[in-house]
Coordinates of C-alpha atoms in Angstrom, one line a residue:
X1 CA 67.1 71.5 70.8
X2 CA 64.2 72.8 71.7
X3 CA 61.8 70.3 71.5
X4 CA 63.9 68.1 73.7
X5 CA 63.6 70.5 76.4
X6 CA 60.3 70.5 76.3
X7 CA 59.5 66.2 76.1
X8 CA 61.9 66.0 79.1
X9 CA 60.0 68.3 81.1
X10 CA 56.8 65.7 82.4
X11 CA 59.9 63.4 83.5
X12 CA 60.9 65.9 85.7
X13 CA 57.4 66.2 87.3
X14 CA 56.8 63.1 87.8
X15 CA 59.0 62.2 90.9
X16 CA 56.9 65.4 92.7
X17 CA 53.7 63.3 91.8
X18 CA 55.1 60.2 93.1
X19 CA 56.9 61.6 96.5
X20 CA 53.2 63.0 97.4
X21 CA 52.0 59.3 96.8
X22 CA 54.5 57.4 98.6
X23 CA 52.2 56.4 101.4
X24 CA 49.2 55.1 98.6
X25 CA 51.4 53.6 95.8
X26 CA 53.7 51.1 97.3
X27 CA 50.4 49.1 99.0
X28 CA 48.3 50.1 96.2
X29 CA 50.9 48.1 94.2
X30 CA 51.0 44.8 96.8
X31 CA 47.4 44.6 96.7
X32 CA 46.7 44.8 93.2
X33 CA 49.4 41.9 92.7
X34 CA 46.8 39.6 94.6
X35 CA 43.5 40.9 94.3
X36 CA 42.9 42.7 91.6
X37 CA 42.0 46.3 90.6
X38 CA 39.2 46.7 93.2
X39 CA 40.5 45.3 96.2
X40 CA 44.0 47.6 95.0
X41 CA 41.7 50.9 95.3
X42 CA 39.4 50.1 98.0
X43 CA 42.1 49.2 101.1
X44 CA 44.2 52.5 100.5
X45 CA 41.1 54.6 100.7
X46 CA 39.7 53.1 103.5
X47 CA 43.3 53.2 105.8
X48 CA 42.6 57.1 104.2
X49 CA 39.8 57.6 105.9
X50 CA 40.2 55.6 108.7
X51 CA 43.7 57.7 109.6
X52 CA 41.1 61.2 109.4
X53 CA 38.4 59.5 111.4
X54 CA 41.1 58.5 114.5
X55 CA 42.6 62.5 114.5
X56 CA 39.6 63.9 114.6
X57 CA 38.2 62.2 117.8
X58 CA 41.9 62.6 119.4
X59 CA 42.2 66.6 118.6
X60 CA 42.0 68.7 121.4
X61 CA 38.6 69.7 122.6
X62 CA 39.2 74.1 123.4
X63 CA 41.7 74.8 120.3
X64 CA 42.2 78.4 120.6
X65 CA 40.6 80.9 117.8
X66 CA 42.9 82.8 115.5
X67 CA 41.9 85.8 117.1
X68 CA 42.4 84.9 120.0
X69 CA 45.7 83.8 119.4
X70 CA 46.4 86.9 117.6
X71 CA 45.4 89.2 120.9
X72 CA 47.5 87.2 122.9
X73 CA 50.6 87.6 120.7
X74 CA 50.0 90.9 120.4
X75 CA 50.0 91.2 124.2
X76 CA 53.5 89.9 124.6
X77 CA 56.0 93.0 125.8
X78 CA 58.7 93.6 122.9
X79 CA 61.3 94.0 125.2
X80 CA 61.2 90.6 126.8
X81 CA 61.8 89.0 122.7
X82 CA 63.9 91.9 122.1
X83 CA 65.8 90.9 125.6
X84 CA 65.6 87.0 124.3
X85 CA 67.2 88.1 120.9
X86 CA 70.2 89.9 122.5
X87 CA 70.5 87.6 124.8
X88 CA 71.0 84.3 122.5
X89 CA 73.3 86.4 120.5
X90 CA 75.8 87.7 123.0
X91 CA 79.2 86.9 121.8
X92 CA 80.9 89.7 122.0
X93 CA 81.5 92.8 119.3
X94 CA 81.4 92.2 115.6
X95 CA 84.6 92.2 114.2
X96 CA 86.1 93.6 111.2
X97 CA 88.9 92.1 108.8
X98 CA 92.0 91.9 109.9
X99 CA 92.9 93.9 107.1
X100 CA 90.8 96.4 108.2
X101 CA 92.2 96.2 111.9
X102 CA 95.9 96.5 110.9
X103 CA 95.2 99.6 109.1
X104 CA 92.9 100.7 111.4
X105 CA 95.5 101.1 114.5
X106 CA 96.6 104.3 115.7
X107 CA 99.7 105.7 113.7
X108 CA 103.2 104.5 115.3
X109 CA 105.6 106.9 112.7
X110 CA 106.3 110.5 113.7
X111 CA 105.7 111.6 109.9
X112 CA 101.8 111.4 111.2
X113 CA 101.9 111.8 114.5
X114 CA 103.0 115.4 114.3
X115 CA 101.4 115.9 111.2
X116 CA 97.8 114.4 113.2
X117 CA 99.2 117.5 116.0
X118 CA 99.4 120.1 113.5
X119 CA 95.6 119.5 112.3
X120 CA 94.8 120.1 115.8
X121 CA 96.7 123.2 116.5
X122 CA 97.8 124.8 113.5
X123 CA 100.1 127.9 113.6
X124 CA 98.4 131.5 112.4
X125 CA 99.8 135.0 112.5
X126 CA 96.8 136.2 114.0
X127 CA 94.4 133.4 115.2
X128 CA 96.9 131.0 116.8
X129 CA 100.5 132.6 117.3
X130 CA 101.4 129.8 119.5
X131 CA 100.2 127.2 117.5
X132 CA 101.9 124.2 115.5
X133 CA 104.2 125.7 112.9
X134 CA 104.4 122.6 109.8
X135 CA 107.6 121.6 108.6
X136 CA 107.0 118.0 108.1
X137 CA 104.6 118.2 104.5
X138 CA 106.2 118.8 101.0
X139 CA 103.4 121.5 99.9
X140 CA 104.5 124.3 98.1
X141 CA 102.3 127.8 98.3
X142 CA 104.8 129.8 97.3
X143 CA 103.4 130.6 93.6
X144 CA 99.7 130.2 94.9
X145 CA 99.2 134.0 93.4
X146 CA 100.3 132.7 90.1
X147 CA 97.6 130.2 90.0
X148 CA 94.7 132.1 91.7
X149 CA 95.2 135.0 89.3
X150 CA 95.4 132.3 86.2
X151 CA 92.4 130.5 87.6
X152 CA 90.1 133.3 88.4
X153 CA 90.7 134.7 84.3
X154 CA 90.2 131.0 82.8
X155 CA 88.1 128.9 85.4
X156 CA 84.4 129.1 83.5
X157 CA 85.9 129.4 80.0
X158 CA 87.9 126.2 80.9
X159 CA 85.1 123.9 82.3
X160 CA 82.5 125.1 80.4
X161 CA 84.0 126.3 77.1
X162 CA 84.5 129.4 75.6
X163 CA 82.0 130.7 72.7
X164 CA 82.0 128.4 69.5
X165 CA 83.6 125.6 71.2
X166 CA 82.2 122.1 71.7
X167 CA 82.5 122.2 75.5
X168 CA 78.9 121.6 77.8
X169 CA 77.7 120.6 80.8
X170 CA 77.4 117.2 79.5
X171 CA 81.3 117.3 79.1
X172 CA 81.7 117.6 82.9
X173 CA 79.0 115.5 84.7
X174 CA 78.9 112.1 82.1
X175 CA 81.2 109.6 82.4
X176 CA 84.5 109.7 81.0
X177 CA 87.4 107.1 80.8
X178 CA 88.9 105.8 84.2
X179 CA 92.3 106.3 82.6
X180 CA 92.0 109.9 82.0
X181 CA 90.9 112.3 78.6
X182 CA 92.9 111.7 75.9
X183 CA 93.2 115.6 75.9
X184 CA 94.6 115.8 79.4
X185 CA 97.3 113.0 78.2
X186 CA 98.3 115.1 75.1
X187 CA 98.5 118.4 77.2
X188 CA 100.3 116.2 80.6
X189 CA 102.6 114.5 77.6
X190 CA 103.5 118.2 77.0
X191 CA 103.8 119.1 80.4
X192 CA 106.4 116.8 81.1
X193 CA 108.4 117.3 78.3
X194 CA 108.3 121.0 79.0
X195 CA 109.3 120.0 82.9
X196 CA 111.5 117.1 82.5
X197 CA 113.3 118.3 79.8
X198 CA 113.3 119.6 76.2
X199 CA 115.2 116.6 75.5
X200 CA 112.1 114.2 76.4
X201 CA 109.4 113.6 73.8
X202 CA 106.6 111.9 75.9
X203 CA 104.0 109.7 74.3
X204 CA 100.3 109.9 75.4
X205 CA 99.3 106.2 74.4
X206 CA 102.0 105.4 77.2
X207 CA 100.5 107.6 79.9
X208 CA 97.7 106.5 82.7
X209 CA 96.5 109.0 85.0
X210 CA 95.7 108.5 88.4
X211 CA 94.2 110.8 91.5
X212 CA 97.1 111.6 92.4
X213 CA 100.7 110.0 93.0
X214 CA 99.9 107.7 95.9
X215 CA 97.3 105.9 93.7
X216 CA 100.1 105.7 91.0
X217 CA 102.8 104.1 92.1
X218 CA 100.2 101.8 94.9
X219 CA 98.4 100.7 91.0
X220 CA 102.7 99.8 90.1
X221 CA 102.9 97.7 92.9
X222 CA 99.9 95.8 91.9
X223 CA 101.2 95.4 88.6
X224 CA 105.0 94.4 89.2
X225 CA 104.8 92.4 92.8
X226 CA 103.1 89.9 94.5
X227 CA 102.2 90.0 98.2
X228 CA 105.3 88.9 99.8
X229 CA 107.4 90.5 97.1
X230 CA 109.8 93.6 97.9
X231 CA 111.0 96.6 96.7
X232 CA 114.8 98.0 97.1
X233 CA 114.4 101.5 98.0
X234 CA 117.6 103.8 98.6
X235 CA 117.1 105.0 101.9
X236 CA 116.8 107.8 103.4
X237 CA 113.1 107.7 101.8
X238 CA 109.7 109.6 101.7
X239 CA 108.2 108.0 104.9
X240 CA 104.7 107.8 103.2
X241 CA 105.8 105.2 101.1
X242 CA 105.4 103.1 103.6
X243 CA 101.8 103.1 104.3
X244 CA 101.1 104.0 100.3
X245 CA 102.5 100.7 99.5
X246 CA 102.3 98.2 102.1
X247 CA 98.8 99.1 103.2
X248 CA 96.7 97.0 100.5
X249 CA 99.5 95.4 97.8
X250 CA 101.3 93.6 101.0
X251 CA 104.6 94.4 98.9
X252 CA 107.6 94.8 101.1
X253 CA 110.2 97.7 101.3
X254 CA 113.9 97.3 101.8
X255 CA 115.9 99.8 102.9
X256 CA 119.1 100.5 101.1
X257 CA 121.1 102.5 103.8
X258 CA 123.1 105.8 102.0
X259 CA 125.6 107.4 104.5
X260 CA 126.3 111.0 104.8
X261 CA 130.1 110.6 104.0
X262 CA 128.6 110.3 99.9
X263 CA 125.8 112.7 100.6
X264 CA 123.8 110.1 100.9
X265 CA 123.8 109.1 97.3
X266 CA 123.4 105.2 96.3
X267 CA 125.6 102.9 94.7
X268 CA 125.2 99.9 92.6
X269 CA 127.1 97.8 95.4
X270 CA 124.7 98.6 98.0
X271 CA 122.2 97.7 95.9
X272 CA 123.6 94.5 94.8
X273 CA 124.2 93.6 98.9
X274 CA 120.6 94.2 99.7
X275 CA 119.7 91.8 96.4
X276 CA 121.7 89.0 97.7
X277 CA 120.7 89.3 101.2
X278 CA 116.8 89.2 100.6
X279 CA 117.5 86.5 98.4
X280 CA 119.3 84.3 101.3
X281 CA 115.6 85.5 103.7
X282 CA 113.9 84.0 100.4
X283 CA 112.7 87.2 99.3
X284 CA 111.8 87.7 96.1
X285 CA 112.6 90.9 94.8
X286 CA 111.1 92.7 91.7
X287 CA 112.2 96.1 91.2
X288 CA 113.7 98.9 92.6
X289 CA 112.1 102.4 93.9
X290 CA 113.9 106.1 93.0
X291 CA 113.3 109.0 93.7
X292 CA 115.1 111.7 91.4
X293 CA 115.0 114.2 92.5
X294 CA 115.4 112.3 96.1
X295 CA 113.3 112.9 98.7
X296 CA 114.3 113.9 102.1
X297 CA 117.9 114.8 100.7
X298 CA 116.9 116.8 97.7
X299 CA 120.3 115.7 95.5
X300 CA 119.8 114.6 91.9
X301 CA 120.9 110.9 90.7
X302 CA 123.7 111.5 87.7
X303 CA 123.5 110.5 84.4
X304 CA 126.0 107.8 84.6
X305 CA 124.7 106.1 87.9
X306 CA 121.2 105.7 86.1
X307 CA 122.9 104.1 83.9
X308 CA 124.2 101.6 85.7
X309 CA 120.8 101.3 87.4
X310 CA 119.7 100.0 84.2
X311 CA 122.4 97.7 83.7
X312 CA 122.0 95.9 87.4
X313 CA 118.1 95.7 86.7
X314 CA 118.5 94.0 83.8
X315 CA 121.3 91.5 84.8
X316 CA 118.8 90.7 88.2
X317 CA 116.1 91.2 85.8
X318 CA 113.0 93.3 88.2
X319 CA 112.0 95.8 87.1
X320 CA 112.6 100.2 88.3
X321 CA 110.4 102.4 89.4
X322 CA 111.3 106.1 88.3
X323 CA 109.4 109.0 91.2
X324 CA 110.2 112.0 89.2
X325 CA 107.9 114.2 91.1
X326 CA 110.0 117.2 91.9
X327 CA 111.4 117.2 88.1
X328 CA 110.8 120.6 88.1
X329 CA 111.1 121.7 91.2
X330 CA 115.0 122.7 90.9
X331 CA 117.1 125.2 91.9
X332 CA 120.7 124.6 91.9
X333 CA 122.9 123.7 89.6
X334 CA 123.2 119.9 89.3
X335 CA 121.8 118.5 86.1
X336 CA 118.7 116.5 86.4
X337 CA 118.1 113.8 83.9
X338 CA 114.7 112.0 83.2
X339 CA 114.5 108.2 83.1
X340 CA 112.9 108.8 79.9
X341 CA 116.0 110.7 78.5
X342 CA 118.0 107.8 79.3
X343 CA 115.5 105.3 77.1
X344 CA 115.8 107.4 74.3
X345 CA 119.4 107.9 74.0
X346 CA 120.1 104.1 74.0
X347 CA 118.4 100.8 73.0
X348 CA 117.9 99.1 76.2
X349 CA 114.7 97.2 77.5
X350 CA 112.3 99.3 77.7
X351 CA 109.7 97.3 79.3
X352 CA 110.5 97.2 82.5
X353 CA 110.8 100.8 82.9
X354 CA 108.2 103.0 84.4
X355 CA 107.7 106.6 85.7
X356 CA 105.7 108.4 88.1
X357 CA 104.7 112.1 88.0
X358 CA 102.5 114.7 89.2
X359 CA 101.6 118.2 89.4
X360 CA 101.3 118.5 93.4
X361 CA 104.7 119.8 93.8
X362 CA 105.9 121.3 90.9
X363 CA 102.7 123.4 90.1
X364 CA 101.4 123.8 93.8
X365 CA 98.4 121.7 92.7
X366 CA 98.3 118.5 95.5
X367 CA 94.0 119.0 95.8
X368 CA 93.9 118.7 92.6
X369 CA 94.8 115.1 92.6
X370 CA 96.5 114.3 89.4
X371 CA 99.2 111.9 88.8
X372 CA 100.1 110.1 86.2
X373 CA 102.3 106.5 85.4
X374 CA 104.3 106.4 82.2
X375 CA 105.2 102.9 81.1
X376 CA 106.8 101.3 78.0
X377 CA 104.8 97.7 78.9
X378 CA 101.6 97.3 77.6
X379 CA 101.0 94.5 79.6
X380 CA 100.9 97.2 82.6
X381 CA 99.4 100.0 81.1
X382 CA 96.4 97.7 80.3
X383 CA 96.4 96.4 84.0
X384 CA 97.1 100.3 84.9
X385 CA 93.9 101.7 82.9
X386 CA 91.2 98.9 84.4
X387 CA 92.9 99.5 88.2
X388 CA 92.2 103.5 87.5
X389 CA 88.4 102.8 87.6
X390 CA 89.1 103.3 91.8
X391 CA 91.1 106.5 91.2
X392 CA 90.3 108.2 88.5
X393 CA 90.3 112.3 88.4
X394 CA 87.0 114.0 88.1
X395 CA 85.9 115.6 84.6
X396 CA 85.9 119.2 85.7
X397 CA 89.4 119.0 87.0
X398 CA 90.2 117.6 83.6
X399 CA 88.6 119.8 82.2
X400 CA 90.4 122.8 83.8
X401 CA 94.0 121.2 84.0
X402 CA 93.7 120.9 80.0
X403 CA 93.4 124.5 79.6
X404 CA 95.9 125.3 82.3
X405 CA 98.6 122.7 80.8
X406 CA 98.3 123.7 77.2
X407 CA 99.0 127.4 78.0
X408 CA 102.6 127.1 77.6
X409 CA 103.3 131.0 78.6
X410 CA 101.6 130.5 81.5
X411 CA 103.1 127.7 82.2
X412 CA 107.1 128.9 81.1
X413 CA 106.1 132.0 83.8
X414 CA 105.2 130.0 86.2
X415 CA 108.0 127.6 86.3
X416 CA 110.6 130.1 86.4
X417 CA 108.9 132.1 88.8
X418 CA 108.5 129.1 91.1
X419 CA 112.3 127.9 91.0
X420 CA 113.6 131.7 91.9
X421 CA 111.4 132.0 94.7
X422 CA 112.0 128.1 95.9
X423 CA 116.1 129.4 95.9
X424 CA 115.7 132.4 97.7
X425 CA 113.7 130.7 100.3
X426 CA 115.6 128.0 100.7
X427 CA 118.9 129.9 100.9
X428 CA 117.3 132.1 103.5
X429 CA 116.1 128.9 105.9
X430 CA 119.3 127.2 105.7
X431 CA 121.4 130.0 106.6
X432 CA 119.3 130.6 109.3
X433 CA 120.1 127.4 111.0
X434 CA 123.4 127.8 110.2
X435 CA 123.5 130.5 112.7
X436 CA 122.4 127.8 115.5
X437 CA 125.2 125.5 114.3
X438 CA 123.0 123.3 112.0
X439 CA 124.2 122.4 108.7
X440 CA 122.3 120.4 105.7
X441 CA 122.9 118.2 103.2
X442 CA 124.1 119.6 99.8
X443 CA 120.7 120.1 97.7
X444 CA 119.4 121.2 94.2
X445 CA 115.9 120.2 94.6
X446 CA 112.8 119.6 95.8
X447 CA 110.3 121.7 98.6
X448 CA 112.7 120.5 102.1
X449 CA 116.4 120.8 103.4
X450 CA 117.9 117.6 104.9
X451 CA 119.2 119.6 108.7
X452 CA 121.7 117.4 110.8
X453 CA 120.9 117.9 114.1
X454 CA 122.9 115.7 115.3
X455 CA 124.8 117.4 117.8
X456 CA 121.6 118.6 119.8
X457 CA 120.2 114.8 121.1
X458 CA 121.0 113.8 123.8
X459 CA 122.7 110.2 122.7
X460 CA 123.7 109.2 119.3
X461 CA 120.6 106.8 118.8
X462 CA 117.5 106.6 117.2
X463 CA 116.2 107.0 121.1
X464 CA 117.8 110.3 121.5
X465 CA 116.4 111.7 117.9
X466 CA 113.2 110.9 118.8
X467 CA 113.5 113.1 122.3
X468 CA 114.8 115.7 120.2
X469 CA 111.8 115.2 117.8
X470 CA 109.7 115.3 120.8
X471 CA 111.1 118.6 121.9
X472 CA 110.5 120.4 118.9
X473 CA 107.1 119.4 118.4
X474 CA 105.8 119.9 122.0
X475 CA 108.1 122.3 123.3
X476 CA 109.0 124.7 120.3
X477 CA 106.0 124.3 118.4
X478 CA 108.1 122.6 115.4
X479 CA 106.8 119.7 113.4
X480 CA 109.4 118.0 111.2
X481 CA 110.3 114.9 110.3
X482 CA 113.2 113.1 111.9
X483 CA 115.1 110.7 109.8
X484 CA 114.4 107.5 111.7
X485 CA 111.0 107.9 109.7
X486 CA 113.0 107.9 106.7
X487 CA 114.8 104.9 107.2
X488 CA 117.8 107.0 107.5
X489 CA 120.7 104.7 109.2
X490 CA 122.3 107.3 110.9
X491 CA 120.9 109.3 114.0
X492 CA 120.0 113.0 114.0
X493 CA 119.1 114.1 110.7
X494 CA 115.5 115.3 110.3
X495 CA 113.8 116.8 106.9
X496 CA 112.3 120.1 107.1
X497 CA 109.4 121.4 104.4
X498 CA 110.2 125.1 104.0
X499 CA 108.0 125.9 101.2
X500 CA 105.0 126.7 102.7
X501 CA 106.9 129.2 104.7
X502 CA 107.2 132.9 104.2
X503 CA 110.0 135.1 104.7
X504 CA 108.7 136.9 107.7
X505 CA 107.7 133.1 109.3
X506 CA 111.7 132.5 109.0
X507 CA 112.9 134.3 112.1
X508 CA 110.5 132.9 114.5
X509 CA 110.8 129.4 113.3
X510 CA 114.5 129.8 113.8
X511 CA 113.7 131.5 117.4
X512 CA 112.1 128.0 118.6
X513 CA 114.3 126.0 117.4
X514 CA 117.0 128.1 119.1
X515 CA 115.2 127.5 122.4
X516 CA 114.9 123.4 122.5
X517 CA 119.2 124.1 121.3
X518 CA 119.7 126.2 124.5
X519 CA 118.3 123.3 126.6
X520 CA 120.3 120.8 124.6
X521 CA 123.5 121.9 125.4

C-alpha cells in the first residue's frame, strides 16, 4: 500500500511542471516536428528573450523606491481607510439568530413581569418597608435554620472528608460524570423513597441528575418530541413551563382546561377531547405533563385516576411525564401516590414512564440546583446522561448533598419539621383572606394557595384580572400570579407563594390587599 503511494506521487507533480511550461512546450513541440532538435530549442528561447528585451525598454522611466513608497504609505491618515472601511460596509446592525431574537424579547407573562418588579424593589422590614412584597415564586425558607445549623456542623467534613476517609481536593475540582456521582444517585435513590413513599424502592441505574428541574424535564422534551410535537398538560399549570419547554425543544403545550366546579382536577375525557382535537390541527402529540402534587392548585391526583392515566397513554400510545416535585411537601390529609408506586404494583409498560424530582422545594435547596429524571427506558436515560454534559451539578455540591441525603435523622427531622410549619402557615394566610371575602381552592400540598378573587375585578374576563393584577402589584405592593398565566380557563383566580412569608409579614400583606378590595367594590 505503501509503495503505491509513493510511485504515484511524481504523476501528481508533473502537471505543476507542465502548467509552468505551457507557453514553451506546445511550440517547442510544432517545431521540433519540422526541424529538428535545434531549431525546436533555439525559437522558444529566442521569443524568451526577445519578450524581456521589449519590457524592459517599455517600463516606466522614474519607478518609485521601496522606501519611498513605504513613507508615502505611511503618510496616509488612518481615519480616511478607517472611514473607507466603514463606509463600504454600512448595512445596517449585525443581526443575531432568530432564535436568539425570539427569546431575547422583553417578557409578555405577568409570572415575570412582577417577578422582574420585585428584583427591583424588594420588600424589607427595615430597609424597604414599602417595597415589593413576593408572592408569585414557590421558595420555601421556612426550615432555612434547619439547614444552616446542619450545614455549618458538616460543610468541610462533607466536601473535604472527614479523617481516614478517601475524600481530597482532587475529589472536588477534577472532572466527574455529567450524569451525576454514582454516590449522589444511591443517597437521591434514598431520598425519594424516604419522600415519596416507603412503599417506593428507587433504582440508581435509572436515575440522571440534572442542575436543577428546569434542565430535567427541558432534557425529556428533547428525548420524547420533536419540534412541532406537543404536550397535553392539565391546566391550570406552572407558568414557567412555558418558556422551560418551548424556548429551545420548540415542543408545544396544550392546555387541558380543569374547572373549579371539580376543584380543578382532570379527567380522562378531557384529556381524550384535547387528543382528538390536536390530531384534526395535525398535531402530533407524544405525551402528557403532571404535576402531582399540582401546581398552582396544590390538590393530589388519586390513585385510581393515575391509573387510568396509564391506561389512555398506552391505548394513544405517548408517553407521561410524572413532576413530583412537591412529593414531600404535604400537609393535609389527602394521600399522595408516586408514579413509581403505581409501576410497581402492576405490570404495565414501563417504558414510557418517567419522573421528575428535585430538592428545591421540599428541602429549601433551589441554589443548589439539583434535579433529577427517573426513567424505565434506556433508550432515554442514555440520551438523558450525554444531554447532562450542559447541566451537570458541580462536585462540591455533590459532594455536600451526599452527606446531607444519607443522614436519614437529619433528614426524618427535617421533613417533619417542614410540613408542621408549611400547615400552620398556610392555615394562618388563608384564613386571613377569608376575612376579606377571598376563599381558595381545597389544598394538601405544595408552597402556594390557589385565592379566587374573582369577585374583586372589575369584569369577568381575563382583561379585568389583569387590572386587578395590576392593582396589587403597583398599588398594594403585592406580586402574585394571576391565573391567566396559568392557563387557567376561568377569570379571577391568582396563585399566591406564602412560604417565604413569616407570621408577623401575614397581617400587613392582608392590610394591602384589603386596600386594592376597598377600591374594588
Amino acid at each position: 500500500m505503501t509503495q503505491s503511494h509513493r510511485t504515484t506521487e511524481p504523476e501528481h507533480r508533473k502537471p505543476t511542471t507542465a502548467t509552468a511550461m505551457r507557453l514553451i512546450v506546445p511550440l517547442q513541440g510544432v517545431v521540433q516536428g519540422r526541424g529538428g532538435l535545434i531549431l525546436g530549442s533555439l525559437i522558444p528561447c529566442a521569443l524568451f528573450y526577445f519578450l524581456q528585451f521589449y519590457l524592459k525598454r517599455h517600463r516606466s522611466p522614474n519607478p518609485p523606491s521601496p522606501s519611498t513608497s513605504s513613507s508615502n504609505l505611511a503618510g496616509l491618515p488612518r481615519t480616511s481607510s478607517r472611514s473607507t472601511l466603514s463606509s463600504r460596509g454600512s448595512l445596517g446592525p449585525v443581526r443575531i439568530s432568530a432564535r436568539g431574537s425570539s427569546i431575547a424579547k422583553p417578557d409578555d407573562s405577568p409570572y415575570y413581569i412582577g417577578s422582574n418588579k420585585f428584583r427591583d424593589d424588594p420588600y424589607d422590614k427595615i430597609n424597604n418597608p414599602n417595597g415589593i412584597i413576593q408572592l408569585g415564586l414557590a421558595e420555601n425558607t421556612l426550615c432555612l435554620d434547619l439547614i444552616e445549623k446542619w450545614v455549618s456542623e458538616n460543610l468541610s467534613d462533607s466536601i473535604m472528608g472527614r479523617d481516614g476517609d478517601d475524600l481530597s481536593i482532587s475529589g472536588i475540582t477534577t472532572y466527574q460524570p455529567f450524569d451525576g456521582m454514582m454516590e449522589l444517585k444511591v443517597a437521591m435513590a434514598g431520598f425519594m423513597s424516604q419522600v415519596l413513599g416507603q412503599a417506593v424502592s428507587f433504582d440508581p441505574s435509572q436515575i440522571v441528575l440534572t442542575a436543577g428541574a428546569t434542565p430535567a424535564v427541558e432534557i425529556l422534551c428533547f428525548c420524547l418530541a420533536d419540534h412541532g410535537n406537543a404536550l397535553l398538560v392539565p391546566s391550570p399549570y406552572y407558568p414557567g413551563f412555558d418558556r422551560d419547554i418551548r424556548f429551545r425543544t420548540g415542543v408545544e403545550l396544550i392546555p387541558v382546561h380543569c374547572r373549579s366546579t371539580d376543584n380543578f382536577a382532570f379527567s380522562i375525557t378531557a384529556l381524550d377531547q384535547a387528543f382528538n382535537q390536536a390530531r384534526k390541527r395535525g398535531v402530533k402529540v407524544r405525551g402528557i405533563l403532571i404535576c402531582n402534587p399540582a401546581n398552582p392548585v396544590g390538590n393530589i391526583i388519586p390513585r385510581e385516576t393515575l391509573y387510568e392515566l396509564l391506561d389512555f397513554a398506552r391505548e394513544k400510545n405517548i408517553h407521561v411525564i410524572s413532576d413530583e416535585i412537591y412529593g414531600g411537601s404535604i400537609f393535609g390529609n389527602e394521600e399522595f401516590v408516586s408514579m413509581a408506586e403505581i409501576l410497581e404494583a402492576e405490570e404495565v409498560d414501563k417504558d414510557r414512564v418517567h419522573i421528575i424530582y428535585g430538592l428545591s422545594k421540599d428541602l429549601s435547596l433551589p441554589g443548589f440546583r439539583t434535579g433529577v429524571i427517573y426513567s424505565y427506558n434506556e433508550s432515554v436515560l442514555a440520551a438523558a446522561k450525554k444531554l447532562t454534559r450542559f447541566c451537570s451539578i458541580s462536585a462540591p455540591t455533590q459532594r455536600l448533598l451526599i452527606s446531607m441525603l444519607s443522614d436519614t435523622k437529619f433528614i426524618q427531622e427535617y421533613l417533619e419539621t417542614n410540613k408542621r410549619r408549611i400547615k400552620k402557615l398556610y392555615d394562618s394566610f388563608v384564613a386571613g383572606l377569608k376575612q376579606l371575602g377571598i376563599r381558595c381552592s381545597e389544598s394538601s400540598a405544595g408552597l402556594y394557595c390557589w385565592a379566587d378573587m374573582s369577585g374583586l375585578i372589575p369584569s369577568y374576563s381575563e382583561k379585568g384580572e389583569l387590572e386587578l393584577w395590576d392593582k396589587l402589584l403597583n398599588i398594594a405592593k403585592i406580586n402574585v400570579t394571576p391565573g391567566s398565566a396559568c392557563h387557567c380557563i376561568e377569570p379571577g383566580w391568582f396563585r399566591c407563594c406564602f412560604t417565604s412569608l413569616t407570621h408577623e409579614d401575614i397581617p400587613l400583606v392582608i392590610e394591602r390587599i384589603q386596600k386594592v378590595a376597598e377600591t374594588c367594590k
